[in-house]
Coordinates of C-alpha atoms and ligand atoms in Angstrom, one line a residue:
M1 CA 4.8 11.6 13.4
S2 CA 1.5 10.4 14.8
A3 CA -1.4 9.9 12.5
T4 CA -4.1 12.5 12.0
P5 CA -7.6 11.8 13.3
E6 CA -8.8 11.0 9.8
Q7 CA -5.9 8.6 9.2
A8 CA -6.7 7.0 12.6
L9 CA -10.3 6.5 11.7
E10 CA -9.2 4.9 8.4
Q11 CA -6.8 2.6 10.1
A12 CA -9.5 1.6 12.6
A13 CA -11.9 1.0 9.7
L14 CA -9.3 -1.3 8.1
A15 CA -9.2 -3.2 11.3
G16 CA -13.0 -3.5 11.0
I17 CA -13.8 -0.9 13.6
H18 CA -16.2 1.8 12.5
R19 CA -17.2 5.0 14.3
L20 CA -21.0 5.6 14.4
P21 CA -21.7 9.0 15.9
I22 CA -25.2 9.2 17.5
S23 CA -27.1 12.4 18.5
T24 CA -27.7 13.1 22.1
P25 CA -29.7 15.8 23.9
F26 CA -26.7 16.6 26.1
A27 CA -24.2 19.5 26.0
V28 CA -21.5 17.0 25.0
G29 CA -23.0 16.6 21.5
K30 CA -22.8 13.3 19.7
V31 CA -21.7 10.1 21.3
N32 CA -19.4 7.7 19.4
C33 CA -20.5 4.1 19.2
Y34 CA -18.1 1.7 17.5
L35 CA -19.2 -1.2 15.2
I36 CA -16.7 -4.0 15.2
E37 CA -17.2 -6.1 12.1
D38 CA -16.2 -9.5 13.5
E39 CA -18.0 -12.6 14.7
P40 CA -20.1 -11.9 16.6
L41 CA -21.0 -8.5 15.1
T42 CA -20.2 -6.2 18.0
L43 CA -21.4 -2.7 19.0
V44 CA -19.5 -0.7 21.6
D45 CA -22.0 1.6 23.3
T46 CA -25.4 2.4 21.8
G47 CA -26.3 6.1 22.2
P48 CA -29.2 7.3 24.3
N49 CA -32.7 5.9 24.4
S50 CA -34.4 7.9 21.6
G51 CA -36.2 7.3 18.3
K52 CA -33.7 9.6 16.6
G53 CA -30.7 7.7 18.0
L54 CA -32.3 4.4 16.9
D55 CA -33.0 5.8 13.4
E56 CA -29.4 7.0 13.1
L57 CA -28.0 3.7 14.3
T58 CA -30.2 1.7 12.0
S59 CA -29.2 3.7 8.9
M60 CA -25.5 3.7 9.7
L61 CA -25.6 0.0 10.2
A62 CA -27.5 -0.4 6.9
E63 CA -24.8 1.7 5.1
R64 CA -22.4 -1.1 6.1
G65 CA -24.8 -3.8 5.1
H66 CA -26.0 -4.8 8.6
A67 CA -29.2 -4.7 10.5
I68 CA -29.8 -4.4 14.2
E69 CA -31.0 -8.0 14.2
D70 CA -27.4 -9.0 13.2
L71 CA -25.8 -7.7 16.4
G72 CA -24.4 -10.5 18.5
L73 CA -22.7 -8.6 21.2
I74 CA -23.1 -5.2 22.8
I75 CA -20.3 -3.8 24.9
V76 CA -21.1 -1.0 27.5
T77 CA -18.1 1.2 28.4
H78 CA -19.7 2.8 31.4
Q79 CA -22.8 3.7 33.3
H80 CA -23.7 7.0 31.7
I81 CA -27.0 7.1 29.8
D82 CA -25.7 8.7 26.6
H83 CA -23.7 5.5 26.1
L84 CA -26.3 2.8 27.0
G85 CA -29.9 4.1 26.6
L86 CA -30.6 1.9 23.6
V87 CA -29.2 -1.4 24.9
E88 CA -32.4 -3.0 25.9
I89 CA -34.2 -2.1 22.6
L90 CA -31.3 -3.4 20.6
V91 CA -31.3 -6.6 22.6
E92 CA -35.0 -7.1 22.0
H93 CA -34.4 -6.9 18.3
S94 CA -31.2 -8.9 18.1
G95 CA -30.9 -11.1 21.2
A96 CA -27.4 -9.9 21.5
E97 CA -25.3 -10.6 24.6
V98 CA -24.4 -7.6 26.7
A99 CA -20.9 -7.3 28.1
A100 CA -20.0 -4.7 30.9
L101 CA -18.1 -4.5 34.1
G102 CA -19.5 -7.1 36.4
A103 CA -19.2 -4.9 39.4
A104 CA -21.6 -2.5 37.7
A105 CA -24.1 -5.1 36.6
Q106 CA -26.5 -4.8 39.6
R107 CA -26.6 -1.0 39.3
L108 CA -27.2 -1.2 35.5
A109 CA -30.0 -3.7 36.1
D110 CA -31.7 -1.4 38.7
F111 CA -31.5 1.7 36.6
D112 CA -34.5 3.6 38.0
E113 CA -33.8 2.9 41.7
D114 CA -30.1 3.5 41.1
A115 CA -30.7 6.8 39.4
E116 CA -32.8 8.0 42.3
R117 CA -30.2 6.8 44.8
E118 CA -27.4 8.6 42.8
D119 CA -29.4 11.8 42.6
A120 CA -30.2 11.8 46.4
F121 CA -26.6 11.2 47.1
A122 CA -25.6 14.1 44.8
V123 CA -28.0 16.4 46.6
E124 CA -26.5 15.4 49.9
V125 CA -23.0 16.1 48.6
M126 CA -24.0 19.5 47.1
L127 CA -25.7 20.6 50.4
R128 CA -22.7 19.5 52.4
N129 CA -20.5 21.6 50.1
G130 CA -22.6 24.8 50.4
I131 CA -24.6 24.7 47.2
P132 CA -28.0 26.5 47.8
E133 CA -30.9 24.2 48.3
E134 CA -32.9 25.7 45.4
V135 CA -30.1 24.8 43.0
T136 CA -30.1 21.2 44.2
V137 CA -33.9 21.0 43.7
A138 CA -33.6 22.4 40.2
L139 CA -30.8 20.0 39.3
R140 CA -32.7 17.0 40.6
S141 CA -35.6 17.8 38.4
V142 CA -33.3 18.3 35.4
S143 CA -31.8 14.9 36.1
R144 CA -35.3 13.3 36.3
S145 CA -36.3 14.9 33.1
F146 CA -33.3 13.3 31.3
R147 CA -33.9 9.9 32.8
G148 CA -36.0 8.7 29.9
W149 CA -32.9 8.8 27.7
G150 CA -31.5 6.0 29.8
S151 CA -32.6 2.5 30.4
H152 CA -31.9 -0.5 32.6
V153 CA -29.4 -2.9 31.2
T154 CA -29.2 -6.6 31.7
V155 CA -25.6 -7.7 31.6
T156 CA -25.2 -11.2 30.3
K157 CA -21.4 -11.2 30.1
P158 CA -20.0 -9.7 33.3
L159 CA -16.4 -8.7 32.9
E160 CA -13.6 -8.3 35.4
D161 CA -10.6 -6.1 35.2
G162 CA -8.2 -7.8 32.8
H163 CA -10.7 -10.2 31.3
L164 CA -10.2 -11.3 27.7
L165 CA -13.2 -11.0 25.4
P166 CA -12.5 -13.2 22.4
L167 CA -14.2 -12.5 19.0
S168 CA -13.3 -14.7 16.1
G169 CA -10.9 -12.2 14.5
R170 CA -9.5 -10.5 17.6
T171 CA -9.3 -10.4 21.3
L172 CA -10.3 -7.4 23.4
Q173 CA -9.0 -7.0 26.9
A174 CA -11.4 -5.3 29.4
L175 CA -9.5 -2.9 31.7
H176 CA -11.3 -1.1 34.5
R177 CA -10.3 2.6 34.5
P178 CA -12.5 4.3 37.1
G179 CA -12.5 8.1 37.5
H180 CA -14.9 9.7 35.0
S181 CA -17.4 7.2 36.4
P182 CA -16.8 4.3 38.8
S183 CA -17.6 1.8 36.0
D184 CA -15.4 3.2 33.2
T185 CA -13.9 0.2 31.3
V186 CA -11.7 0.4 28.2
F187 CA -11.2 -2.3 25.6
W188 CA -7.7 -3.1 24.4
D189 CA -6.8 -4.7 21.1
E190 CA -3.2 -5.4 21.9
E191 CA -2.4 -6.9 18.5
R192 CA -3.7 -3.8 16.6
R193 CA -2.7 -1.4 19.4
I194 CA -6.2 0.1 19.3
L195 CA -7.8 1.2 22.6
I196 CA -11.6 1.7 22.7
A197 CA -11.8 4.1 25.6
G198 CA -15.3 5.4 26.2
D199 CA -15.1 8.6 28.1
H200 CA -11.9 7.7 29.9
L201 CA -9.8 9.8 27.6
L202 CA -11.3 12.5 25.3
G203 CA -9.2 14.5 22.9
H204 CA -11.0 17.9 22.8
I205 CA -12.2 18.2 26.4
S206 CA -11.1 16.8 29.7
S207 CA -13.3 14.0 31.2
N208 CA -15.2 15.2 34.3
P209 CA -14.2 13.2 37.4
L210 CA -17.9 13.1 38.4
I211 CA -18.6 12.5 42.1
S212 CA -20.6 9.3 42.2
L213 CA -21.7 6.5 44.5
P214 CA -19.2 3.7 44.6
L215 CA -20.0 0.4 42.8
D216 CA -19.7 -1.6 46.0
G217 CA -23.0 -0.3 47.4
S218 CA -21.4 1.7 50.2
E219 CA -22.5 5.3 50.8
R220 CA -19.0 6.8 51.0
R221 CA -18.2 9.0 48.0
T222 CA -15.3 8.0 45.8
Q223 CA -12.3 10.3 45.3
A224 CA -13.1 10.5 41.6
L225 CA -10.2 12.6 40.5
V226 CA -7.7 10.7 42.6
A227 CA -9.0 7.4 41.0
Y228 CA -9.0 9.1 37.6
R229 CA -5.3 10.1 37.8
E230 CA -4.3 6.5 38.8
S231 CA -6.3 5.2 35.8
L232 CA -4.8 7.7 33.4
A233 CA -1.3 6.7 34.6
K234 CA -2.0 3.1 33.7
T235 CA -3.3 4.1 30.3
R236 CA -0.4 6.3 29.7
E237 CA 2.0 3.3 29.8
M238 CA 0.0 1.4 27.2
P239 CA 1.6 1.1 23.7
A240 CA -1.6 2.3 22.0
E241 CA -1.4 3.8 18.5
I242 CA -5.0 4.8 18.4
V243 CA -7.4 5.7 21.2
L244 CA -11.1 5.7 20.1
P245 CA -13.0 7.9 22.5
G246 CA -16.7 8.1 23.4
H247 CA -17.0 11.7 22.0
G248 CA -15.0 13.5 19.3
E249 CA -12.0 12.5 17.3
P250 CA -9.5 9.7 17.8
V251 CA -6.5 10.3 19.9
T252 CA -3.1 9.4 18.4
D253 CA -0.7 10.7 21.0
H254 CA -2.4 9.6 24.2
A255 CA 0.8 9.8 26.4
A256 CA 1.3 13.5 25.4
L257 CA -2.4 14.2 25.9
I258 CA -2.4 12.5 29.3
D259 CA 0.6 14.6 30.3
T260 CA -1.3 17.8 29.4
R261 CA -4.2 16.5 31.6
F262 CA -1.9 15.9 34.5
A263 CA -0.3 19.4 34.1
A264 CA -3.8 21.0 34.0
T265 CA -4.8 19.2 37.2
E266 CA -1.6 20.3 38.9
R267 CA -2.2 24.0 37.9
R268 CA -5.8 23.9 39.0
K269 CA -4.9 22.2 42.3
E270 CA -2.4 24.9 43.1
K271 CA -4.9 27.6 42.2
I272 CA -7.4 26.1 44.5
Y273 CA -4.7 25.8 47.2
R274 CA -4.0 29.6 46.9
L275 CA -7.7 30.4 47.2
I276 CA -8.0 28.3 50.3
A277 CA -4.8 29.8 51.7
A278 CA -6.2 33.3 51.2
E279 CA -9.5 32.4 53.0
P280 CA -11.2 29.1 54.0
R281 CA -14.0 28.3 51.6
S282 CA -16.7 25.8 50.9
G283 CA -16.6 23.7 47.7
Y284 CA -19.3 26.0 46.3
E285 CA -17.4 29.1 47.1
L286 CA -14.3 27.7 45.4
A287 CA -16.3 26.8 42.3
Q288 CA -17.7 30.4 42.2
S289 CA -14.2 31.9 42.7
I290 CA -13.0 29.9 39.7
W291 CA -16.0 29.9 37.3
G292 CA -18.2 32.7 38.6
N293 CA -22.0 32.0 38.7
V294 CA -22.3 29.0 36.4
A295 CA -25.5 27.7 34.9
V296 CA -27.5 25.6 37.4
T297 CA -27.0 22.5 35.3
Q298 CA -23.2 23.0 35.6
A299 CA -23.2 23.2 39.4
F300 CA -22.6 19.6 40.1
L301 CA -19.9 19.3 37.4
T302 CA -18.0 22.3 38.7
L303 CA -18.4 21.0 42.3
S304 CA -17.0 17.6 41.2
E305 CA -14.0 19.3 39.7
V306 CA -13.3 21.4 42.9
I307 CA -13.8 18.5 45.2
G308 CA -11.6 16.3 43.1
H309 CA -8.7 18.7 43.4
V310 CA -9.3 19.3 47.1
D311 CA -9.2 15.6 47.7
I312 CA -5.6 15.6 46.3
L313 CA -4.7 18.5 48.6
V314 CA -6.2 16.7 51.6
N315 CA -4.3 13.5 50.7
E316 CA -1.1 15.6 50.5
G317 CA -1.8 16.9 54.0
R318 CA -2.0 20.5 52.9
V319 CA -5.7 21.1 53.3
R320 CA -8.3 19.9 55.9
E321 CA -12.0 19.9 56.2
S322 CA -13.8 21.8 59.0
L323 CA -17.6 21.7 59.5
D324 CA -19.5 25.0 59.8
H325 CA -23.2 24.6 60.3
G326 CA -23.4 21.4 58.3
V327 CA -21.3 22.8 55.5
V328 CA -17.7 21.6 54.8
R329 CA -15.2 24.4 54.7
Y330 CA -11.7 23.8 53.5
E331 CA -8.7 25.4 55.2
T332 CA -4.9 25.0 55.0
T333 CA -3.3 22.8 57.7
Ligands
ZN1 ZN1 -19.7 9.5 30.4

């Protein structure tokens, strides 16, 4: 029998890892930060850049007898603003080091320019996949309005895949697990079999394989879902007892959960194949066939889902792209 989420949180707490849920303005709800009571005092993720988040974090640290000034290390799991918005403010108060994937460091440092570039890229992808221009304009302004919840981040401890991050009472291994975002990094405490996973694996919802600019500065889009499946396959083989995710409850049966994610991808992929076989369609038309007319704010998420699955079909040689007045249409081979 695997442990319940409550037991898992208790077990993590006994190992000095405490979940601190911080409010966000996003549909996903609260974001989980994790305080590791070790030397240095370490915080994994920070929550978004907001007064409310800072207040919540301050009081949750105080409940455990700590102040923000005591933080010695901040670990960033990935590039999304709900996870890192408070980093610079916490660093100003504490002088903490900041550890994150080295390959993402430049983008994290150039937050504003990077967000503009990412948004322009998203608009291009959406137009190319048949999303109406007015939807892309609306989405871009929504994205700009949320930007204040983020912040640039200066990484002082750049990590590479497999790097060991020693604290005095434990060692965390940084493992690059791209897919949900290109910079997703999980932190593995092999001795305690605890994996701090950010948004790489969530218990209650599947992590969106968001289309994103690659970390290497090139303009070619990544195959986010293809990368994500490869990452999940690696995580599946790890002997983790507890996975501590960036949102929601701990996962205590990660291999079984990953198998249900794989099965769901397979089912959706075949559904999309049948739709394409019935009639060639754009990414937008596929998203509409599956989800109907979704809210404007969901248009990029659903398109990312569709394209992720179509990428697999293209790689399998079953589907190909054709270009119709600047819009990609998918057809069977
Ligand atoms: Zn995320």
